[in-house]
Amino acid sequence: MKIDLTNGQLRSTASPWTLIFCTVTFVTALAVVPAASAQEASADSSADLQNSGAPDANAAAEEDGVLIYDRIVVSARKRDESISDIPIAISAFTGESLELAGVNDVRELQLVTPGLVYNQAAYVPQPSIRGIGGRGTGPGSEQAVPIYIDGVYQSFILGGIFELNSIERIEVLKGPQGTLLGRNATGGAINILTKDPVEGFEGNATLGYGSFNEVRAETYLSGGSDTLRANLSIQYLGDDGYVKERTSGEDIAGVDTLGIRGKILFKPTEATTVTLGANWSERDDNSSLALYALDGNSLFARSFGANTGSNGDYEVFLSDVPFLTMTQKGASLTVEHDFGFATLTSITGISDGKVSYDADQDTTDFGPVNVGLSLTQTDNSTTEDIYLASNGDGPFSWVIGGFYLSNESSQDPVIIGPGVSEYAVFATTDAYAFYGEGSYEFDTGTTLTAGGRYSFDEKCASADEFIAGGNGVLDDLPETCADWTSFDPTVTIGQKLGQSANVYFRYAEAYKAGLFNASNFDANPVDPEHVKQFELGLKADVTPWLQIDAAVYQSDYKDIQVTSRNPENLSVLTLNAAEATITGVELNAVARVTEQLNLRAALSQIDHEYDTFENALGNNRRPGGGNATYFFDASGRPLVKVPDTTASLSADYTMPFYNGDLTLAGNLSYQSEYSWDIEGRVNQPATTIVNARLTWLSYGDKFKVQLWGKNLTDENVPLSVTISSLGDAGRDIRPASYGISGTVSF
């Protein structure tokens, strides 16, 4: 790896990784083309590269002493296909594989998906893929890596933190998804599929206990007939918290969450399926509000000699105990009808989200002057996605469809302190899109795919202006609106290399709609951002027991939406940076060494910088504490919150033990150092997270006992960082924790 210390910045370049990619591609091609005829019989049962966990017993097989198992089936292109046939970089995981890797909530997907980073801006989740992610926090903001659950677009930007409940599989699509999953998908998309009801009857119940008095209880029931069946999943998680608030003596940074999800599936005819789904969850989690002064940088500690926590102590000094409560509920209706030549699918979704929180922003116990932040934010959406996808095995396949979103969101006045002007903001979004994609496979093994999406967005915002501590509304600000359109094409050329590998070249575009700044209301909208990406990829079964996927790409990223802090009232501002270039390489491999042992490894290396960013807002640390804002030219600096290197290594080993099977599984995840701010003053150190799980499954898979450990290296780094005139506020991730659980299946 090349190291560049210009201007004091530690940077790596992607060129050597590009060389590695080309070498792997060349060697793999030499290996697989001569072996094509020998592997032809087993091509349809090749290994699942992305399935981070032991394959299902009924998927594994042994032919002539050679170990093989199926690649996972995904629906990234609106139809079920083998992941090896899709010319898109995808990481896909079954629910069982996520359990083995210790992935319990959506943020932990980054532990098994190099290139995915699940950051937080205070309490707001901001996932990014390949260096591209969301930056907004207020009403009307949306993610640049959207989340879909059973095909329903999740618009609530604050709702991107939740426990995984009754998961069938999760697909992480990398790169712009501007055509099929194109709602703001400039970075990629996370596609979550929950379990469908089954015929007959099945169920399970789990009870677990862990560190910090963690209690986890889950139950899942499913059953019915061929024409009518249903399922229900109930999940509870609660603990005391891992941070001590010294002023009150209370334990904070705890979780208390309850989630319920269910489906009813009805088949009135062989050709028609109707699925009604519903979900409800409530989450109390103030871990993002357990603030301390990062490296002692606190204005109040300097000015008043107040107490503040420090890095790694797992203790804070606050004037008030913070709280954050989030409620989400929704329903969906999916209707599928098979016409023979094609299947028509309609997915209608409604969702309702609400977050209320109160935080002490100054990171100290100084009560006479308390800089608090309190608000309630709501989000209500209706979506419709209807599309027609071709059936059959002919050389030409296609899909056409349309999408509609209606959203209303609001934010109550932010309470900071007396005399500060604040706003109650109301925002609406009306958006629609039309999309289509077609693929044709020639006799030569070449496949040409082309598609596009036309999007229209209209966003409106209005506000009531308040003086905090005063009486009533100061001014009723008129509604202001803006609209944007975009056409985003995708073109892919794929070529089979025998029966066991293929290469592809993909060009894709996507755009993320503009928005209005909410916390400090501004009638001038923030412009949309646009991404163009070129990608060269390889998917290969080198042998029946070893698979390699690789991709090298370059992204041109324009009008980037970045966040900063208003120095007057600490509200979050979203601004447009000029443009950036991101280049990277990804390598993924899986080896089934024996029937008992599986190994998986993945690496993402990114080179990234702002090409032009002349009016970046920075923060200089004042002597003793607090920050002073200033504007500077950030051109040539790396992107914020983007590690150059992310990697994962996992393994599982199964052996017979006491009338059953014993499986030891472990996962190691690595992120290199990155910066929380544009000027590179506040940096996140390199982090290695290790999770492990020991599972005993016995008596016909009826009983399961698991011992688990998370963050076994006891890494202590910030969960998130907030930089403002008050100083630098950090929140620590959960320390090493351990637990046990038991499951009964019936």
XYZ file of C-alpha atoms in Angstrom:
746
model
C 0.000 0.000 0.000
C 1.346 3.469 -0.848
C 1.411 6.037 1.944
C 1.097 9.764 1.293
C 1.816 12.156 4.176
C 1.211 15.319 2.201
C -0.272 18.090 4.364
C -0.110 15.798 7.353
C -2.814 13.499 5.986
C -2.354 9.731 6.143
C -3.743 8.474 2.840
C -3.635 5.221 0.925
C -4.023 4.798 -2.821
C -6.028 2.104 -4.540
C -3.599 1.419 -7.399
C -1.851 -1.610 -5.804
C -5.238 -3.110 -4.990
C -6.221 -2.617 -8.609
C -3.136 -4.638 -9.550
C -4.196 -7.360 -7.105
C -7.685 -7.372 -8.619
C -6.340 -7.748 -12.142
C -3.998 -10.529 -11.047
C -6.819 -12.413 -9.305
C -9.025 -11.989 -12.380
C -6.337 -13.304 -14.715
C -5.370 -16.282 -12.544
C -9.011 -17.173 -11.934
C -9.783 -17.052 -15.643
C -6.882 -19.409 -16.360
C -8.145 -21.764 -13.660
C -11.824 -21.857 -14.521
C -11.912 -21.872 -18.312
C -10.077 -25.204 -18.769
C -12.116 -26.720 -15.960
C -15.459 -25.586 -17.381
C -16.459 -28.925 -18.848
C -15.454 -30.816 -15.706
C -17.515 -28.516 -13.515
C -20.509 -28.240 -15.792
C -22.473 -30.875 -13.909
C -22.004 -29.118 -10.584
C -22.364 -25.532 -11.771
C -25.907 -25.239 -10.493
C -24.860 -26.186 -6.979
C -21.830 -23.899 -6.510
C -21.000 -22.395 -3.136
C -22.682 -19.389 -1.603
C -19.973 -16.739 -1.553
C -21.864 -14.267 0.538
C -23.546 -16.589 3.042
C -21.607 -15.741 6.213
C -22.410 -18.882 8.149
C -22.575 -22.620 7.776
C -24.772 -23.684 4.839
C -28.017 -25.449 5.499
C -27.722 -29.213 5.729
C -30.134 -29.727 2.863
C -28.119 -27.323 0.668
C -24.782 -29.051 1.228
C -23.797 -32.113 -0.735
C -20.787 -34.238 -1.649
C -20.175 -35.406 -5.212
C -17.206 -37.706 -5.919
C -15.478 -36.449 -2.781
C -15.832 -32.776 -3.766
C -17.653 -30.476 -1.359
C -20.231 -28.143 -2.888
C -23.192 -26.083 -1.776
C -25.596 -23.668 -3.404
C -25.102 -19.981 -3.865
C -27.779 -17.910 -2.178
C -30.840 -16.751 -4.135
C -31.524 -13.000 -4.075
C -34.217 -10.682 -5.433
C -32.126 -7.584 -6.139
C -33.515 -7.347 -9.694
C -37.195 -7.848 -8.764
C -37.004 -11.593 -9.420
C -35.390 -14.562 -7.676
C -31.932 -15.268 -9.121
C -28.709 -16.879 -8.029
C -26.332 -14.269 -6.656
C -23.646 -15.505 -9.067
C -25.811 -14.570 -12.085
C -26.378 -10.933 -11.104
C -23.819 -8.396 -12.432
C -23.943 -6.371 -9.212
C -21.682 -6.506 -6.175
C -23.923 -7.963 -3.447
C -23.340 -9.268 0.055
C -26.219 -11.538 1.067
C -26.871 -13.333 4.341
C -29.460 -15.761 5.624
C -30.982 -15.265 9.052
C -29.059 -18.304 10.334
C -25.716 -16.980 9.076
C -26.326 -13.599 10.719
C -27.048 -15.346 14.009
C -23.756 -17.259 13.815
C -21.871 -14.016 13.133
C -23.487 -12.320 16.147
C -25.421 -9.795 14.049
C -28.547 -8.853 16.010
C -29.374 -5.342 14.839
C -29.102 -3.622 11.478
C -26.029 -1.560 12.460
C -24.014 -4.747 12.975
C -24.273 -5.600 9.266
C -21.055 -3.590 8.890
C -19.245 -6.340 10.830
C -19.773 -8.801 7.962
C -20.001 -6.420 4.970
C -16.752 -4.641 4.070
C -17.523 -1.384 2.299
C -20.587 -0.806 4.510
C -20.082 1.630 7.404
C -22.989 2.273 9.765
C -22.160 5.626 11.368
C -24.312 7.814 13.572
C -24.653 11.594 13.694
C -25.556 11.773 17.404
C -28.809 9.748 17.446
C -29.285 9.619 13.647
C -28.125 6.488 11.760
C -26.143 7.245 8.602
C -25.141 4.093 6.696
C -22.706 4.492 3.813
C -21.498 2.094 1.121
C -18.301 2.637 -0.836
C -17.887 6.041 0.824
C -21.351 7.324 -0.134
C -24.003 7.775 2.538
C -26.704 9.981 4.024
C -25.920 13.203 5.826
C -29.271 14.823 6.670
C -31.022 14.516 10.035
C -34.261 16.501 9.937
C -37.768 16.185 8.442
C -37.712 15.567 4.714
C -34.211 14.076 4.831
C -33.690 10.586 3.450
C -30.842 8.088 3.385
C -28.427 7.673 0.476
C -28.414 3.966 1.377
C -32.156 3.259 1.630
C -33.562 0.331 3.578
C -36.333 -1.822 2.105
C -38.243 -4.298 4.289
C -40.252 -6.842 2.272
C -40.140 -4.451 -0.653
C -41.404 -1.416 1.305
C -39.214 1.694 1.222
C -38.403 2.969 4.735
C -38.514 6.766 4.626
C -38.030 7.516 8.340
C -34.394 8.609 8.562
C -34.300 8.187 12.344
C -35.735 4.669 12.101
C -32.603 3.047 10.698
C -31.682 1.427 14.027
C -33.671 -1.674 14.918
C -33.311 -5.276 16.045
C -33.448 -7.924 13.330
C -36.672 -9.867 13.722
C -37.712 -13.099 11.880
C -35.187 -12.560 9.086
C -35.203 -14.764 5.987
C -32.244 -12.999 4.361
C -30.613 -9.592 3.930
C -29.100 -8.313 0.696
C -26.604 -5.425 0.745
C -26.373 -4.011 -2.783
C -23.215 -1.985 -3.431
C -22.983 0.948 -5.791
C -25.691 3.174 -7.286
C -29.021 1.369 -7.624
C -30.652 4.086 -9.681
C -32.934 1.812 -11.698
C -34.756 -0.851 -9.689
C -34.122 0.089 -6.023
C -33.570 3.656 -7.074
C -35.197 5.813 -4.402
C -32.170 7.956 -3.376
C -29.878 4.919 -3.664
C -26.653 6.758 -4.553
C -24.534 4.581 -2.270
C -26.428 1.314 -2.542
C -29.359 -0.304 -0.780
C -30.144 -2.694 2.073
C -32.905 -5.129 1.115
C -34.385 -7.031 4.093
C -36.703 -10.014 3.563
C -38.592 -11.410 6.564
C -39.922 -14.956 6.860
C -43.103 -15.964 5.040
C -45.643 -18.266 6.739
C -45.313 -21.986 6.036
C -47.810 -24.821 5.688
C -48.388 -27.075 8.665
C -47.066 -25.747 11.945
C -43.683 -24.688 13.312
C -42.389 -22.408 16.013
C -39.674 -21.695 18.516
C -39.063 -19.817 21.734
C -35.768 -18.313 22.934
C -34.729 -16.958 26.309
C -31.297 -15.456 26.984
C -29.311 -13.601 29.633
C -26.114 -11.571 29.292
C -23.854 -8.803 30.541
C -25.387 -5.670 32.088
C -28.402 -7.804 33.035
C -29.382 -8.193 29.423
C -32.586 -10.199 28.918
C -33.601 -11.384 25.453
C -36.863 -13.209 24.803
C -38.212 -14.212 21.402
C -40.957 -16.395 20.038
C -41.939 -17.305 16.489
C -45.059 -19.162 15.345
C -46.068 -20.095 11.804
C -48.663 -22.376 10.264
C -51.743 -22.902 8.160
C -52.872 -24.533 4.966
C -51.827 -24.265 1.353
C -54.359 -21.499 0.726
C -54.227 -19.612 4.045
C -51.393 -19.365 6.545
C -49.915 -16.864 8.983
C -46.931 -16.192 11.210
C -46.180 -14.059 14.266
C -42.889 -13.014 15.796
C -42.467 -11.251 19.156
C -39.079 -10.042 20.331
C -37.980 -8.324 23.557
C -34.538 -7.018 24.523
C -33.651 -5.061 27.660
C -30.594 -4.302 29.785
C -29.448 -1.911 32.530
C -26.936 0.024 30.426
C -23.149 0.143 30.323
C -22.473 3.805 31.281
C -22.703 5.323 34.766
C -24.228 8.819 35.000
C -22.386 10.155 38.062
C -24.634 13.125 38.888
C -27.728 10.971 39.453
C -25.933 7.692 40.085
C -28.056 5.972 37.414
C -26.923 3.468 34.785
C -27.640 4.729 31.276
C -26.881 3.697 27.678
C -29.284 0.814 28.082
C -31.788 -0.656 25.647
C -35.435 -1.574 26.231
C -37.155 -2.631 23.030
C -40.190 -4.673 22.042
C -40.983 -5.637 18.467
C -43.927 -7.495 16.918
C -44.127 -8.598 13.298
C -46.611 -10.823 11.476
C -47.892 -11.902 8.075
C -51.040 -13.457 6.651
C -50.605 -15.181 3.278
C -53.638 -16.047 1.131
C -53.612 -17.933 -2.183
C -57.075 -17.632 -3.769
C -55.740 -19.316 -6.942
C -52.545 -21.060 -8.024
C -51.556 -17.901 -9.898
C -52.339 -15.316 -7.205
C -50.759 -14.686 -3.807
C -51.868 -11.992 -1.387
C -49.681 -11.192 1.640
C -50.698 -8.805 4.404
C -47.900 -7.783 6.768
C -47.833 -5.619 9.881
C -45.197 -4.518 12.364
C -44.915 -2.488 15.564
C -41.897 -1.676 17.702
C -40.893 0.640 20.534
C -37.287 1.297 21.486
C -35.862 3.184 24.467
C -32.142 3.631 23.895
C -30.205 6.622 25.252
C -26.744 5.233 24.420
C -26.269 7.939 21.764
C -26.952 10.601 24.448
C -24.430 9.331 27.028
C -22.097 12.238 26.258
C -18.616 12.996 27.532
C -16.007 15.549 26.423
C -13.830 13.844 23.836
C -10.189 14.379 24.837
C -11.448 16.833 27.468
C -12.606 19.427 24.929
C -15.520 21.113 26.767
C -16.381 24.803 26.908
C -18.261 24.406 30.201
C -15.486 22.441 31.842
C -13.101 25.263 30.933
C -15.408 28.142 31.873
C -17.056 26.790 35.018
C -14.793 23.988 36.182
C -17.635 21.493 35.723
C -17.144 17.743 35.746
C -17.127 15.770 32.529
C -16.500 12.149 31.663
C -13.565 11.123 29.514
C -12.642 8.575 26.879
C -12.884 4.966 27.947
C -14.225 5.520 31.471
C -17.825 4.533 30.688
C -19.000 7.342 32.936
C -20.532 10.749 32.235
C -21.525 13.827 34.232
C -24.811 15.330 33.036
C -27.285 17.816 34.498
C -30.227 15.648 33.447
C -30.614 11.960 32.646
C -31.203 11.763 28.872
C -33.938 9.772 27.203
C -34.722 8.720 23.641
C -37.884 6.826 22.699
C -38.678 5.675 19.174
C -41.927 4.092 18.016
C -42.434 2.607 14.566
C -45.435 0.887 13.061
C -46.456 -0.082 9.585
C -48.387 -2.366 7.305
C -47.983 -3.690 3.793
C -50.132 -5.413 1.192
C -48.336 -7.437 -1.491
C -50.290 -8.914 -4.387
C -48.603 -11.170 -6.958
C -50.290 -12.617 -10.036
C -48.614 -14.928 -12.521
C -49.825 -14.340 -16.074
C -47.553 -17.060 -17.458
C -45.315 -14.854 -19.572
C -44.787 -12.419 -16.659
C -45.645 -11.799 -13.000
C -47.329 -8.607 -11.840
C -46.434 -7.468 -8.319
C -47.989 -4.651 -6.322
C -46.493 -3.627 -2.961
C -48.421 -1.031 -0.965
C -46.921 0.188 2.304
C -47.827 2.600 5.069
C -45.527 3.570 7.936
C -45.606 5.826 10.972
C -42.511 6.754 12.963
C -41.923 8.986 15.982
C -38.834 9.886 18.021
C -38.805 11.946 21.213
C -35.639 12.733 23.075
C -34.046 15.046 25.606
C -30.275 15.460 25.920
C -27.754 17.486 27.902
C -25.485 18.822 25.155
C -22.738 20.455 27.236
C -21.330 17.102 28.512
C -21.030 18.426 32.083
C -22.923 18.522 35.379
C -23.017 22.343 35.501
C -26.689 22.955 36.340
C -27.069 26.756 36.451
C -26.534 27.021 32.679
C -27.779 23.853 31.024
C -27.506 23.577 27.252
C -30.199 21.031 26.568
C -31.637 19.734 23.333
C -35.199 18.426 23.257
C -37.424 17.616 20.302
C -40.011 15.296 18.818
C -39.816 14.243 15.183
C -42.531 12.383 13.268
C -42.708 10.720 9.869
C -45.717 9.276 7.998
C -45.454 7.664 4.567
C -47.490 5.871 1.954
C -45.667 4.022 -0.830
C -46.697 2.055 -3.884
C -44.359 -0.028 -6.037
C -45.959 -1.899 -8.943
C -43.983 -3.790 -11.555
C -44.270 -6.488 -14.215
C -41.342 -8.933 -14.521
C -40.894 -11.513 -17.255
C -40.949 -15.249 -16.577
C -39.221 -18.085 -18.396
C -35.694 -19.074 -19.330
C -35.442 -17.354 -22.697
C -32.529 -15.142 -23.715
C -34.490 -11.930 -23.059
C -35.713 -10.927 -19.585
C -37.203 -7.632 -18.522
C -38.990 -5.661 -15.820
C -41.006 -2.429 -15.981
C -42.621 -0.586 -13.113
C -43.586 2.555 -11.257
C -43.068 3.896 -7.746
C -44.908 6.520 -5.671
C -44.142 8.083 -2.287
C -46.212 10.489 -0.204
C -44.556 11.624 3.019
C -45.370 14.057 5.808
C -42.849 14.788 8.546
C -42.419 17.340 11.289
C -40.120 18.449 14.073
C -41.134 20.300 17.220
C -39.130 23.329 18.338
C -35.638 22.505 19.510
C -35.149 23.788 23.066
C -31.595 25.051 23.566
C -31.663 27.988 25.943
C -33.360 31.343 26.625
C -33.458 33.913 23.853
C -32.493 31.533 21.027
C -34.759 31.508 17.987
C -35.993 28.019 17.071
C -38.427 26.539 14.602
C -41.199 23.976 14.419
C -40.774 22.562 10.920
C -43.278 20.758 8.700
C -42.179 19.020 5.499
C -43.949 17.109 2.750
C -42.638 14.966 -0.095
C -44.486 13.825 -3.201
C -42.393 11.671 -5.501
C -42.952 9.262 -8.336
C -40.726 7.306 -10.672
C -40.977 5.083 -13.741
C -38.346 2.448 -14.399
C -37.471 -0.400 -16.703
C -34.637 -2.815 -17.396
C -34.009 -5.488 -20.002
C -31.318 -8.154 -20.445
C -30.442 -10.190 -23.513
C -28.064 -13.172 -23.449
C -26.346 -13.950 -26.752
C -25.199 -17.402 -27.848
C -21.613 -16.330 -27.209
C -22.311 -16.094 -23.463
C -22.401 -12.301 -23.584
C -25.257 -10.561 -21.774
C -26.255 -6.956 -22.404
C -28.400 -5.243 -19.755
C -29.780 -1.723 -20.037
C -32.282 0.211 -17.976
C -33.207 3.548 -16.558
C -35.335 5.383 -14.031
C -37.094 8.723 -14.396
C -37.707 10.375 -11.018
C -39.708 13.418 -9.985
C -39.532 14.854 -6.465
C -41.398 17.769 -4.941
C -40.585 18.816 -1.392
C -42.237 21.589 0.586
C -41.430 22.992 4.009
C -42.917 25.546 6.374
C -42.119 26.622 9.918
C -43.327 28.414 13.024
C -40.606 30.522 14.608
C -40.283 30.568 18.399
C -38.094 32.292 20.948
C -37.084 29.612 23.419
C -38.323 30.506 26.870
C -40.787 33.021 25.387
C -44.542 32.801 24.861
C -46.137 31.430 21.725
C -45.297 31.737 18.051
C -43.115 34.635 16.983
C -43.757 34.292 13.282
C -45.543 31.934 10.908
C -43.136 31.414 8.020
C -44.752 30.731 4.620
C -44.451 27.397 2.874
C -41.684 27.091 0.330
C -41.369 24.334 -2.277
C -38.828 22.955 -4.708
C -38.895 20.143 -7.240
C -36.285 18.119 -9.068
C -36.226 15.574 -11.891
C -33.578 13.091 -12.901
C -33.060 10.287 -15.397
C -30.588 7.666 -14.211
C -29.456 4.977 -16.656
C -27.704 1.670 -16.057
C -25.778 -0.319 -18.676
C -24.039 -3.646 -18.013
C -22.078 -6.012 -20.258
C -21.436 -9.484 -18.865
C -19.388 -12.348 -20.270
C -19.402 -15.974 -19.137
C -16.034 -17.662 -18.742
C -17.027 -21.281 -19.258
C -19.651 -22.556 -16.817
C -18.018 -21.446 -13.598
C -17.231 -17.756 -13.846
C -18.330 -14.509 -15.387
C -17.006 -10.989 -15.649
C -19.019 -7.817 -16.082
C -18.638 -4.112 -16.711
C -21.317 -1.901 -15.214
C -22.077 1.798 -15.582
C -24.739 3.185 -13.243
C -26.109 6.537 -12.161
C -28.298 7.569 -9.249
C -29.440 10.748 -7.563
C -30.541 11.736 -4.091
C -33.275 14.371 -3.903
C -32.692 17.755 -2.337
C -34.071 18.882 1.006
C -34.708 21.827 3.305
C -32.722 22.479 6.469
C -35.108 21.841 9.324
C -33.492 22.693 12.659
C -32.557 26.186 11.475
C -35.262 26.768 8.891
C -33.994 28.012 5.545
C -36.276 28.681 2.593
C -33.402 27.899 0.219
C -33.244 24.171 -0.537
C -30.156 22.009 -0.511
C -29.494 20.722 -4.024
C -29.700 17.025 -4.983
C -26.523 14.974 -5.199
C -25.556 12.802 -8.168
C -23.321 9.752 -8.564
C -21.870 8.086 -11.648
C -20.009 4.830 -11.124
C -17.964 2.549 -13.379
C -17.437 -1.001 -12.103
C -15.523 -4.024 -13.383
C -16.441 -7.220 -11.572
C -15.714 -10.930 -11.417
C -17.722 -13.808 -9.934
C -15.997 -17.176 -10.092
C -16.195 -20.706 -8.737
C -12.453 -21.369 -8.850
C -13.097 -24.901 -7.614
C -16.260 -26.529 -6.234
C -15.004 -25.655 -2.731
C -13.512 -22.185 -3.353
C -15.173 -19.067 -4.724
C -13.932 -15.554 -5.346
C -15.850 -12.395 -6.121
C -14.040 -9.164 -6.888
C -14.829 -5.666 -8.131
C -12.928 -2.487 -8.901
C -14.817 0.775 -9.341
C -14.656 4.542 -9.643
C -17.388 6.951 -8.524
C -17.844 10.558 -9.590
C -19.753 12.185 -6.725
C -21.211 15.677 -7.274
C -23.101 18.238 -5.149
C -22.444 16.151 -2.045
C -24.804 16.811 0.860
C -22.628 17.235 3.971
C -23.613 18.186 7.517
C -22.241 20.791 9.878
C -23.355 22.626 13.029
C -24.880 26.099 13.289
C -22.553 27.867 15.772
C -25.413 30.009 17.145
C -27.950 27.354 18.152
C -26.045 24.065 17.559
C -28.640 22.885 15.038
C -27.573 20.572 12.220
C -27.046 22.182 8.820
C -26.877 20.320 5.530
C -24.751 21.956 2.842
C -23.610 21.074 -0.664
C -19.945 20.304 -1.104
C -18.727 20.527 -4.696
C -17.538 17.098 -5.851
C -15.400 14.089 -4.997
C -13.808 11.083 -6.651
C -13.880 7.649 -5.034
C -12.000 4.632 -6.337
C -11.925 1.253 -4.709
C -11.486 -2.477 -4.913
C -13.370 -5.299 -3.167
C -12.364 -8.929 -2.735
C -14.587 -11.669 -1.294
C -13.788 -15.345 -0.896
C -15.299 -18.426 0.722
C -13.726 -21.819 1.171
C -15.443 -24.975 2.372
C -12.284 -26.650 3.617
C -14.084 -29.754 4.895
C -17.690 -30.710 5.566
C -17.184 -29.281 9.050
C -15.083 -26.171 8.389
C -16.069 -23.029 6.455
C -13.888 -19.951 6.005
C -14.879 -16.549 4.640
C -12.830 -13.420 4.009
C -13.644 -10.022 2.536
C -11.762 -6.787 1.961
C -12.704 -3.297 0.802
C -10.050 -0.682 0.017
C -11.119 2.868 -0.899
C -9.240 5.953 -2.060
C -11.364 9.080 -1.665
C -11.051 12.852 -1.588
C -12.976 16.048 -2.225
C -11.932 17.320 -5.651
C -13.292 20.786 -4.869
C -14.805 22.008 -1.599
C -13.891 25.666 -1.197
C -16.244 26.771 1.602
C -16.066 23.961 4.118
C -17.037 24.809 7.694
C -14.368 23.751 10.182
C -13.898 23.907 13.940
C -10.669 24.991 15.639
C -10.221 23.935 19.242
C -9.993 26.903 21.606
C -7.300 26.901 24.298
C -8.793 25.134 27.308
C -12.020 23.980 25.626
C -14.706 24.655 23.051
C -14.377 25.275 19.316
C -14.331 28.299 17.025
C -15.853 27.898 13.557
C -14.148 29.051 10.383
C -14.393 28.517 6.637
C -11.577 26.931 4.658
C -10.779 25.164 1.397
C -11.159 21.400 1.951
C -10.255 20.448 -1.633
C -7.983 17.431 -1.674
C -9.003 16.235 1.800
C -10.527 12.795 2.423
C -14.258 12.341 2.854
C -15.664 12.430 6.366
C -16.482 9.171 8.209
C -15.014 6.954 5.482
C -12.313 4.428 6.485
C -9.848 3.561 3.737
C -9.884 -0.127 4.643
C -12.622 -2.401 5.965
C -12.245 -6.156 6.199
C -13.810 -9.202 7.797
C -12.707 -12.765 8.470
C -15.056 -15.437 9.774
C -15.069 -19.165 10.313
C -17.335 -21.889 11.661
C -16.503 -25.466 12.627
C -19.114 -28.147 13.372
C -18.526 -31.501 15.034
C -20.700 -34.219 16.605
C -21.257 -33.751 20.321
C -23.621 -35.446 22.813
C -26.527 -36.530 20.574
C -26.199 -33.423 18.435
C -23.813 -30.999 16.754
C -21.510 -28.408 18.312
C -20.614 -25.366 16.185
C -17.945 -22.824 17.044
C -18.255 -19.649 14.980
C -16.198 -16.468 15.079
C -16.126 -13.201 13.177
C -13.396 -10.544 13.054
C -14.155 -7.113 11.609
C -11.615 -4.364 10.937
C -11.958 -0.650 10.109
C -8.943 1.580 9.523
C -8.616 5.064 11.009
C -10.905 7.783 9.678
C -11.920 11.340 10.546
C -15.152 12.653 12.031
C -14.535 16.176 10.679
C -13.463 17.655 7.363
C -10.256 19.246 8.673
C -9.054 15.915 10.123
C -8.748 17.116 13.728
C -10.968 14.488 15.417
C -10.088 10.984 14.273
C -11.512 7.533 14.926
C -8.685 5.067 15.612
C -8.401 1.793 13.748
C -10.816 -0.711 15.269
C -10.974 -4.499 15.390
C -14.168 -6.127 16.672
C -14.251 -9.855 17.446
C -17.479 -11.786 18.080
C -17.781 -15.507 18.830
C -20.586 -18.001 19.403
C -20.688 -21.634 20.547
C -23.889 -23.453 19.541
C -25.111 -26.908 20.569
C -28.030 -28.229 18.510
C -29.491 -31.598 19.500
C -32.396 -34.023 19.529
C -33.601 -33.529 15.969
C -32.890 -29.781 16.006
C -35.409 -29.325 18.807
C -33.067 -27.879 21.409
C -30.368 -25.268 20.974
C -28.037 -23.719 23.559
C -25.709 -20.849 22.675
C -22.840 -19.152 24.486
C -21.861 -15.844 22.902
C -19.388 -13.029 23.291
C -19.263 -9.633 21.582
C -16.404 -7.156 21.257
C -14.103 -9.728 22.834
C -11.081 -7.461 22.319
C -12.889 -4.835 24.445
C -12.331 -2.089 21.886
C -13.237 1.339 23.241
C -13.962 3.853 20.490
C -16.738 6.403 19.986
C -20.111 5.240 18.770
C -20.479 8.741 17.351
C -18.963 12.217 17.742
C -20.631 15.639 17.776
C -18.458 18.689 17.050
C -19.837 22.140 17.953
C -18.902 25.402 19.662
C -19.389 23.620 22.999
C -16.539 21.229 22.238
C -16.271 17.638 21.042
C -18.830 15.205 22.468
C -18.337 11.450 22.243
C -20.343 8.339 23.109
C -18.605 5.002 23.655
C -19.561 1.731 21.997
C -20.613 -1.161 24.213
C -17.653 -2.881 25.886
C -16.978 -6.627 25.905
C -20.157 -8.528 26.765
C -21.136 -12.167 27.151
C -24.294 -14.228 27.453
C -26.158 -17.498 27.113
C -29.447 -18.401 25.436
C -31.626 -21.447 24.986
C -34.093 -22.207 22.190
C -36.838 -24.811 21.966
C -38.286 -25.561 18.521
C -41.583 -27.283 17.871
